[in-house]
Coordinates of C-alpha atoms in Angstrom, one line a residue:
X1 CA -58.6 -166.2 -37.3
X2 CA -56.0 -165.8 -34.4
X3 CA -55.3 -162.4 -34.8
X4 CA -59.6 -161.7 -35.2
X5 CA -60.1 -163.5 -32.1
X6 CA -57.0 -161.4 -30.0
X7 CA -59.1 -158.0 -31.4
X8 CA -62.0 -159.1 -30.4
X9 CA -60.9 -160.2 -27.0
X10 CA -59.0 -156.8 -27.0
X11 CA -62.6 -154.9 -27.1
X12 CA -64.3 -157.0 -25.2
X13 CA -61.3 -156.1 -22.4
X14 CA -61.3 -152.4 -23.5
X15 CA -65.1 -152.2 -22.8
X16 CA -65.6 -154.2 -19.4
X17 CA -62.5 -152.1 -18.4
X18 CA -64.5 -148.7 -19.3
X19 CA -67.9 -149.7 -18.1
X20 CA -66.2 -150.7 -14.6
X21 CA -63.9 -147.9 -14.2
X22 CA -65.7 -145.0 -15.9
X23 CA -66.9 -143.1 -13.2
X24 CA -70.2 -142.1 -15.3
X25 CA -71.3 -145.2 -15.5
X26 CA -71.3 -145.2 -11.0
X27 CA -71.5 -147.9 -8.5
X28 CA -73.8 -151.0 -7.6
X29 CA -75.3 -151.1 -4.2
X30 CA -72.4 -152.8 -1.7
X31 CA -73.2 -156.3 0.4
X32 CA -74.8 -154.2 3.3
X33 CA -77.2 -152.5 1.6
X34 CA -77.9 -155.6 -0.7
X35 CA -78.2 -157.6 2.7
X36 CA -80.8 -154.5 3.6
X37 CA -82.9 -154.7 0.6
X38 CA -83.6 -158.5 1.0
X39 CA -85.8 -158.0 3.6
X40 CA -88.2 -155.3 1.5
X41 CA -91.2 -157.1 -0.4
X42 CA -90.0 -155.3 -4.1
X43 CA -86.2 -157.1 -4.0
X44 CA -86.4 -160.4 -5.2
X45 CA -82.8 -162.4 -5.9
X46 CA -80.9 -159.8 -5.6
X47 CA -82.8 -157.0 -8.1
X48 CA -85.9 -154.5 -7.2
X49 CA -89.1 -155.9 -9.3
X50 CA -92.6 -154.4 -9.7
X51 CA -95.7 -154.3 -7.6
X52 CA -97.3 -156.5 -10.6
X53 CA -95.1 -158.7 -13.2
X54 CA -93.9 -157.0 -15.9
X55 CA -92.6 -158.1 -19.0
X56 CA -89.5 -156.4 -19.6
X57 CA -87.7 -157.9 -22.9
X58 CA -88.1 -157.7 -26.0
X59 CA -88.7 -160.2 -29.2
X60 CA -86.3 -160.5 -31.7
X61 CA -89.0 -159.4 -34.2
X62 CA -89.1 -156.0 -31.9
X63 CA -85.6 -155.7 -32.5
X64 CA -86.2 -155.9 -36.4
X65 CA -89.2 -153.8 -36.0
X66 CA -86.9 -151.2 -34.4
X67 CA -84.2 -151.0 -36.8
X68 CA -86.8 -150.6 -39.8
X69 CA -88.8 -147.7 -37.9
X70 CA -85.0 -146.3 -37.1
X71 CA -85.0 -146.2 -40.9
X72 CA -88.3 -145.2 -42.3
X73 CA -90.1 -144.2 -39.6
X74 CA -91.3 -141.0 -38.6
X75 CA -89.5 -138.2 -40.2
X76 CA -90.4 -135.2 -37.9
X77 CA -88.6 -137.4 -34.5
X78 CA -86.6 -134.3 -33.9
X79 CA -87.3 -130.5 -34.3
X80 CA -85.9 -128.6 -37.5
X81 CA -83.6 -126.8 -35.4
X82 CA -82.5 -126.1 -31.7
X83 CA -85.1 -125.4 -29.8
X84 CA -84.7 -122.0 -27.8
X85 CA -84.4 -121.5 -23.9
X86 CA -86.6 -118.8 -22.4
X87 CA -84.4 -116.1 -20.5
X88 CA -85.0 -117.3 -17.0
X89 CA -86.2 -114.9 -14.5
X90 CA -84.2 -115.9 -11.8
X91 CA -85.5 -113.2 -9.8
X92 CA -89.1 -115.1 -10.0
X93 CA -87.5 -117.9 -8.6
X94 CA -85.5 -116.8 -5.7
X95 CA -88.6 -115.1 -4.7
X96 CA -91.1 -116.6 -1.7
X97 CA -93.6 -117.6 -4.1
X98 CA -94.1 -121.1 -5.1
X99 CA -92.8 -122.0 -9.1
X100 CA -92.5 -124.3 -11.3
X101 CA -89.1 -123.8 -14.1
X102 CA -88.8 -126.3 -17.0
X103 CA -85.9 -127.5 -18.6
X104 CA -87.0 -129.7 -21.0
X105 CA -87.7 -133.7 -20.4
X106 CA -88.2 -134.3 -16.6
X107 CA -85.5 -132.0 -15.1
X108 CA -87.7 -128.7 -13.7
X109 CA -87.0 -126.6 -10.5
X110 CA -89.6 -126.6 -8.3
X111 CA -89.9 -123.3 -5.3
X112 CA -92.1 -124.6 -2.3
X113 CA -91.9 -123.2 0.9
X114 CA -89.1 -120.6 -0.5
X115 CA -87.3 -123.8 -1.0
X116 CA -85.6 -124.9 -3.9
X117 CA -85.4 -128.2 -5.2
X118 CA -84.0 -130.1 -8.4
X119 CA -85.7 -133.4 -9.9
X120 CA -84.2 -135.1 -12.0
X121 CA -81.7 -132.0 -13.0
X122 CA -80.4 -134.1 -16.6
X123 CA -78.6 -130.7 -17.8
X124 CA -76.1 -132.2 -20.0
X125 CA -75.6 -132.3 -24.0
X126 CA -76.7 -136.5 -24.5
X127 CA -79.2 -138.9 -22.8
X128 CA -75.8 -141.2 -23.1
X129 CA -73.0 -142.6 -20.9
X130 CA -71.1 -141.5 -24.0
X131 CA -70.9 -137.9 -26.0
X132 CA -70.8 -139.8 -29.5
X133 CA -73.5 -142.1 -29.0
X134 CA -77.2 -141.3 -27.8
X135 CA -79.7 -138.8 -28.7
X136 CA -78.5 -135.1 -28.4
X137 CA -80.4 -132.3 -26.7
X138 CA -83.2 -130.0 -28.4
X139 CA -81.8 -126.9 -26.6
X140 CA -78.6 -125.4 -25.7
X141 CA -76.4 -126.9 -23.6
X142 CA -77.8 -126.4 -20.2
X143 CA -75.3 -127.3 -17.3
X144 CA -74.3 -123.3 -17.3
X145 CA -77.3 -123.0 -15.3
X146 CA -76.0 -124.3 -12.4
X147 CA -73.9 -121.3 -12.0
X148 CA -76.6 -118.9 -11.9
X149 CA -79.1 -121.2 -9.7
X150 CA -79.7 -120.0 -6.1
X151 CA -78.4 -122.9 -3.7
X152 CA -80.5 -125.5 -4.1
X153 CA -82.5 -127.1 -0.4
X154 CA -82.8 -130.6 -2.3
X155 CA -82.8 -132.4 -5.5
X156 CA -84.3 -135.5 -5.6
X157 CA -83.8 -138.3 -8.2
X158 CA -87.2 -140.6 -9.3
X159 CA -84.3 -143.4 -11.5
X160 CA -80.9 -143.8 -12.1
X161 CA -81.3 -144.0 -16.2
X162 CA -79.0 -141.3 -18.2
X163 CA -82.0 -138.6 -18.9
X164 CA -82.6 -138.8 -15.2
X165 CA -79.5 -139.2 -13.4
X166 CA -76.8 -137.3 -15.1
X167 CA -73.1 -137.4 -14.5
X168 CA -71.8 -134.1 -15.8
X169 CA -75.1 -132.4 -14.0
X170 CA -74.3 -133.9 -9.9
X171 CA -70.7 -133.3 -10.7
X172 CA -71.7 -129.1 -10.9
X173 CA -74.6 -129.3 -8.7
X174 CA -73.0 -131.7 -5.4
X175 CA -71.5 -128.4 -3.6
X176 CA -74.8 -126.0 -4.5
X177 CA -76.8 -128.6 -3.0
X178 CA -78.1 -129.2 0.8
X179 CA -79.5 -132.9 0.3
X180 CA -80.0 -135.8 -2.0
X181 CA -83.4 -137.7 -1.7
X182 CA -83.0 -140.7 -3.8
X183 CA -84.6 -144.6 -4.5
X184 CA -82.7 -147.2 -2.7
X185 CA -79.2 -148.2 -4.0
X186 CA -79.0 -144.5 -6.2
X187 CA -76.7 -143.3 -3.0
X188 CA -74.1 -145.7 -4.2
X189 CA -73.9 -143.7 -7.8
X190 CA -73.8 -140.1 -5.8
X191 CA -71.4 -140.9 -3.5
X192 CA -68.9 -142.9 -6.0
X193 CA -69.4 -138.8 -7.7
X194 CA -68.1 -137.4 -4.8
X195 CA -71.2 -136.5 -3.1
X196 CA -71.0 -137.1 0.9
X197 CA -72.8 -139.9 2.8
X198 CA -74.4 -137.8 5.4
X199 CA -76.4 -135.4 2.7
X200 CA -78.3 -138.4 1.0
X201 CA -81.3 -140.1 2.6
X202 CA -82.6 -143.3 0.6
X203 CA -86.3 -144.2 0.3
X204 CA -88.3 -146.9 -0.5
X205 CA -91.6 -147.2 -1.9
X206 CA -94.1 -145.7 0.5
X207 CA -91.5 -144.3 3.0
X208 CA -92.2 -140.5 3.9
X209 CA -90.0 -138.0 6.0
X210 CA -89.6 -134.5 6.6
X211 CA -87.5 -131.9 5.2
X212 CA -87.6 -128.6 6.5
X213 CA -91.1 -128.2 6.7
X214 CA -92.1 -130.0 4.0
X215 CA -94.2 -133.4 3.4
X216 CA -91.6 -135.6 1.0
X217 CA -92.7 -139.2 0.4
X218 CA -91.2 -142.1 -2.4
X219 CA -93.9 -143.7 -4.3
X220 CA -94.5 -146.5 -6.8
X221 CA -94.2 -146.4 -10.5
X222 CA -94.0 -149.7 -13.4
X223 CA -90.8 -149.5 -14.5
X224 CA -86.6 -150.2 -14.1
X225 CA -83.1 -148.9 -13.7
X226 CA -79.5 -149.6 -14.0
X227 CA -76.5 -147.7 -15.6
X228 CA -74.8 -150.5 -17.3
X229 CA -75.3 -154.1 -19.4
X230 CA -75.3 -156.2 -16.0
X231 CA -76.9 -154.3 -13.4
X232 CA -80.6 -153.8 -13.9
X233 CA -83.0 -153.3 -11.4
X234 CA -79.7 -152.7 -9.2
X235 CA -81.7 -149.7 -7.9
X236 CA -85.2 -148.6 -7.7
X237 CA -87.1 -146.4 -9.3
X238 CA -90.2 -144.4 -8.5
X239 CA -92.2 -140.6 -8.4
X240 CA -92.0 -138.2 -5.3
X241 CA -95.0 -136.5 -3.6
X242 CA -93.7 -132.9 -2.2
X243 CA -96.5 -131.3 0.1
X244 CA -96.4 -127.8 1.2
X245 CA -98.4 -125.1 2.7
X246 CA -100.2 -124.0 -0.2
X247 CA -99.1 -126.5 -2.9
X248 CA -99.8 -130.5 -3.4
X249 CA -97.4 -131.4 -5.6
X250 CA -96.4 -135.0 -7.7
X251 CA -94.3 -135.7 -10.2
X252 CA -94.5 -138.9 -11.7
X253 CA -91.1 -140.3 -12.5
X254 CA -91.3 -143.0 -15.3
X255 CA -93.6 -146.0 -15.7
X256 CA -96.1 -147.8 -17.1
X257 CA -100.0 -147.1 -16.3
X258 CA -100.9 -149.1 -13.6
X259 CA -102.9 -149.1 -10.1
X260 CA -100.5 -147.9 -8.0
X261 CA -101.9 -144.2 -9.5
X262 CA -105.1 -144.4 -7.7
X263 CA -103.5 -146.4 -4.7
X264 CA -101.5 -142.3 -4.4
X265 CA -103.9 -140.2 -4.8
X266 CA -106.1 -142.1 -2.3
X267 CA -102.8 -141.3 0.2
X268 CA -101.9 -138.4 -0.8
X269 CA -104.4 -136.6 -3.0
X270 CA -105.5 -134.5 -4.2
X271 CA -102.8 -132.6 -5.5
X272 CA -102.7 -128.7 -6.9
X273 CA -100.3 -130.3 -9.9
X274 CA -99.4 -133.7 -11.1
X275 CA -96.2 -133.6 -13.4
X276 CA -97.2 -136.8 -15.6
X277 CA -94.7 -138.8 -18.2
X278 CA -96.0 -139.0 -21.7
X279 CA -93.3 -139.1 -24.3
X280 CA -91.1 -141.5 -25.3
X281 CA -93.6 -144.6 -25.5
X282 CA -93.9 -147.6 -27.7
X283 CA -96.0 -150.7 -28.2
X284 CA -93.2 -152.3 -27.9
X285 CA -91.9 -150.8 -24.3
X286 CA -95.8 -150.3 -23.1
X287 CA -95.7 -152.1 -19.5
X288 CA -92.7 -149.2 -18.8
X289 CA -93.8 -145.5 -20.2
X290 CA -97.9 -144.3 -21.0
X291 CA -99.0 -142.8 -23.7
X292 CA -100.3 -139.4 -23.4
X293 CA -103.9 -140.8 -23.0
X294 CA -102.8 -143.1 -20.1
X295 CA -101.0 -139.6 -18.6
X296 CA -104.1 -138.0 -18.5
X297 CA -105.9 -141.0 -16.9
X298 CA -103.1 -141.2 -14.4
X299 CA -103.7 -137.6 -13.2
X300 CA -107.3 -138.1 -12.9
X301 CA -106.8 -141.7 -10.7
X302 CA -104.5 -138.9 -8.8
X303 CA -107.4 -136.7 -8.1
X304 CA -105.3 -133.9 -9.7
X305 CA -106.3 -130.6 -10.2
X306 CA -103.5 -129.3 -12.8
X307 CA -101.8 -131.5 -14.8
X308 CA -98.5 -130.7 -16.8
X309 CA -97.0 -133.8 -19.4
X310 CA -92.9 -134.0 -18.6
X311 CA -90.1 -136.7 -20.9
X312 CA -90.6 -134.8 -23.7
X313 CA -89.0 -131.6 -25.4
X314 CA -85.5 -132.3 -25.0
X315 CA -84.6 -135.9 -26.2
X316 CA -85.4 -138.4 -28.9
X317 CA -85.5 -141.7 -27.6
X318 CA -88.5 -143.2 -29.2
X319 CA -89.8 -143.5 -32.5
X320 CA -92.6 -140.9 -32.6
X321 CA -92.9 -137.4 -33.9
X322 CA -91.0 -135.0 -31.4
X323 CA -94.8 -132.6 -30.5
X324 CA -96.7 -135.7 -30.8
X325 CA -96.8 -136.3 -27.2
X326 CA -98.0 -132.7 -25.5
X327 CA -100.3 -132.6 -29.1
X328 CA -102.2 -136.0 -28.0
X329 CA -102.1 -135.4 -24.4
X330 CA -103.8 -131.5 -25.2
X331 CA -106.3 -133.7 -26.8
X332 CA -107.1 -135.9 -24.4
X333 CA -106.7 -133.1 -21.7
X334 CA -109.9 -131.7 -23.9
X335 CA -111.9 -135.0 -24.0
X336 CA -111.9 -135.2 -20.1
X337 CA -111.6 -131.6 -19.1
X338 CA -108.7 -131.7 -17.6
X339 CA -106.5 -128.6 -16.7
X340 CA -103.2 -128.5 -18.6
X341 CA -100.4 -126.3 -18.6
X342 CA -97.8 -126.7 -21.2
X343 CA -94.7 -123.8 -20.3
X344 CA -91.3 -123.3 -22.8
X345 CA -88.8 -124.4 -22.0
X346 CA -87.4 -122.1 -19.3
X347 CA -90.7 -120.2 -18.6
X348 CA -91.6 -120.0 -14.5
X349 CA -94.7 -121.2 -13.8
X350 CA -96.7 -119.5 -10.6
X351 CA -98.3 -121.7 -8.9
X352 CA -100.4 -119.6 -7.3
X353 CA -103.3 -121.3 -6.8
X354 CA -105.3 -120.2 -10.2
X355 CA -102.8 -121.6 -12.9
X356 CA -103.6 -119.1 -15.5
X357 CA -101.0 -119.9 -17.6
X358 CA -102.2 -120.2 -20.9
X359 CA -100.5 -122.8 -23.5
X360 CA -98.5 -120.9 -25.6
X361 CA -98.1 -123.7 -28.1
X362 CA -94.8 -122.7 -28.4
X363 CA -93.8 -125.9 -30.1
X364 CA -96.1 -125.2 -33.0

């Protein structure tokens, strides 16, 4: 019993030891920007909370429910095999047009203005502080991308959670990039990564600023954050509104279906193209990702004219079949005649005003 209880405490050491010194795991928020936070109405004791309460844990029969679907649940949660890249037409993208280039979950380069921005850039092989543990990507391994990118004006993170904010991914990107727009407490992650104080500006729900011509403002979603076992809702969390000349633009980030949709779109709307989360839901995780059908609701509280369903394609981390999000949100797209564009992953998008980019069903 002695020696179990010296390898346990071993581990134990071994993996509060790698969760505080791995870099990939980041930094909390110091004392002066907790001291900052306490004073906005969404920090509460020392964490970020939700516009509306929100149930955020789990029953140990969802934990038993979990392991059984883990087991028998649905069969076709991945693709047969790796899912192919489009060639990228860089050339489309460095051009003055506005674009829209997918990489699979919620990571997409947007061109407005002629300038280019990254959301959420999660390039990397695993949605996973770790290689050997986590779901593994659909596609190729994508961080060789960064190499051939044109610099990049912005990127702008909506969470800190692994398929958001990935490690490997700022690491390659924090020299190609001009400036960081991120939730509150998220600076303390980039800059523990090397990335310099002076390029990243923190907002808060609601805040809005410039940037280079363009219209950027943070905005509300249901949901969380945090890197590690002990610091949720460390940081916030949130979608971005990007307004150009010729394109109104939204992308969601993650969350649950909730109000704060309309309360958007009757800021900020409408918009040429929402970029709506719609994978990766459960019954058991409702209050903090829509289904498809709430996705298409959402777009329509956001007086949207285009719609486009991201968190999907790239990453297992639910227990549903891998096309049945984009298949359901088609449907529902149908049922309220809304306009959807579905591009491969890789394809560059026009946004030109007309859309005409036809669904190639090219998960089918």
């Amino acid at each position: 019993m002695s020696y179990l209880f010296i390898f346990l405490l071993a581990i134990c050491v071994v993996v509060t030891l790698f969760i505080n010194l791995h870099p990939v795991f980041g930094r909390n928020p110091n004392s002066g920007q907790k001291e900052r936070y306490s004073k906005f109405g969404n920090y509460d004791n020392g964490k970020f909370v939700n516009q509306v309460p929100t149930k955020m844990d789990m029953n140990a029969f969802d934990y038993f429910s979990m392991i059984k679907d883990s087991i028998s649940g649905a069969k076709d949660r991945n693709p047969a095999g790796q899912l192919p890249v489009s060639k990228i037409d860089w050339n489309k993208i460095k051009s003055e047009e506005d674009s829209l280039t997918w990489f699979g979950h919620s990571a997409f380069l947007l061109s407005i203005n002629n300038k280019k921005i990254l959301v959420d850039p999660m390039l990397g092989p695993t949605a996973s502080p770790v290689s050997f543990v986590g779901s593994k990507r659909y596609s190729e391994d994508m961080l060789h991308l960064i190499d051939e990118m044109p610099p990049i004006d912005a990127v702008f993170i909506t969470h800190d959670h692994y398929d958001h904010l990935d490690y490997p991914s700022i690491k390659k990107l924090k020299n190609k990039v001009n400036h960081f727009f991120v939730p509150l407490g998220v600076s303390a992650h980039l800059i523990d990564w090397g990335v310099k104080k002076e390029k990243i500006t923190e907002l808060n729900w609601w805040d809005e600023t410039e940037f280079q011509g363009l219209t950027v403002a943070f905005t509300p979603s249901k949901h969380f954050s945090g890197r590690g076992p002990l610091n949720r809702n460390s940081t916030l969390w949130g979608g971005w509104v990007i307004l150009g000349d010729k394109t109104r633009f939204y992308t969601s980030g993650d969350g649950g279906y909730d109000t704060h949709f309309k309360e958007i779109g009757k800021k900020y709307g409408p918009f040429d193209l929402t970029l709506m989360e719609g994978g990766q839901y459960d019954r058991r995780w409702s209050w903090v990702h829509m289904t498809p059908e709430e996705s298409v609701q959402a777009h329509l509280d956001l007086n949207g004219k285009n719609m486009m369903l991201i968190h999907w394609g790239a990453f297992t981390l639910a227990y549903h079949g891998w096309t049945e999000p984009i298949e359901r949100a088609f449907n529902a797209s149908e049922k309220f005649g809304v306009s959807m564009i579905a591009p491969a992953i890789g394809e560059t998008v026009p946004l030109d005003g007309e859309f005409s980019i036809p669904a190639s069903f090219w998960w089918k």
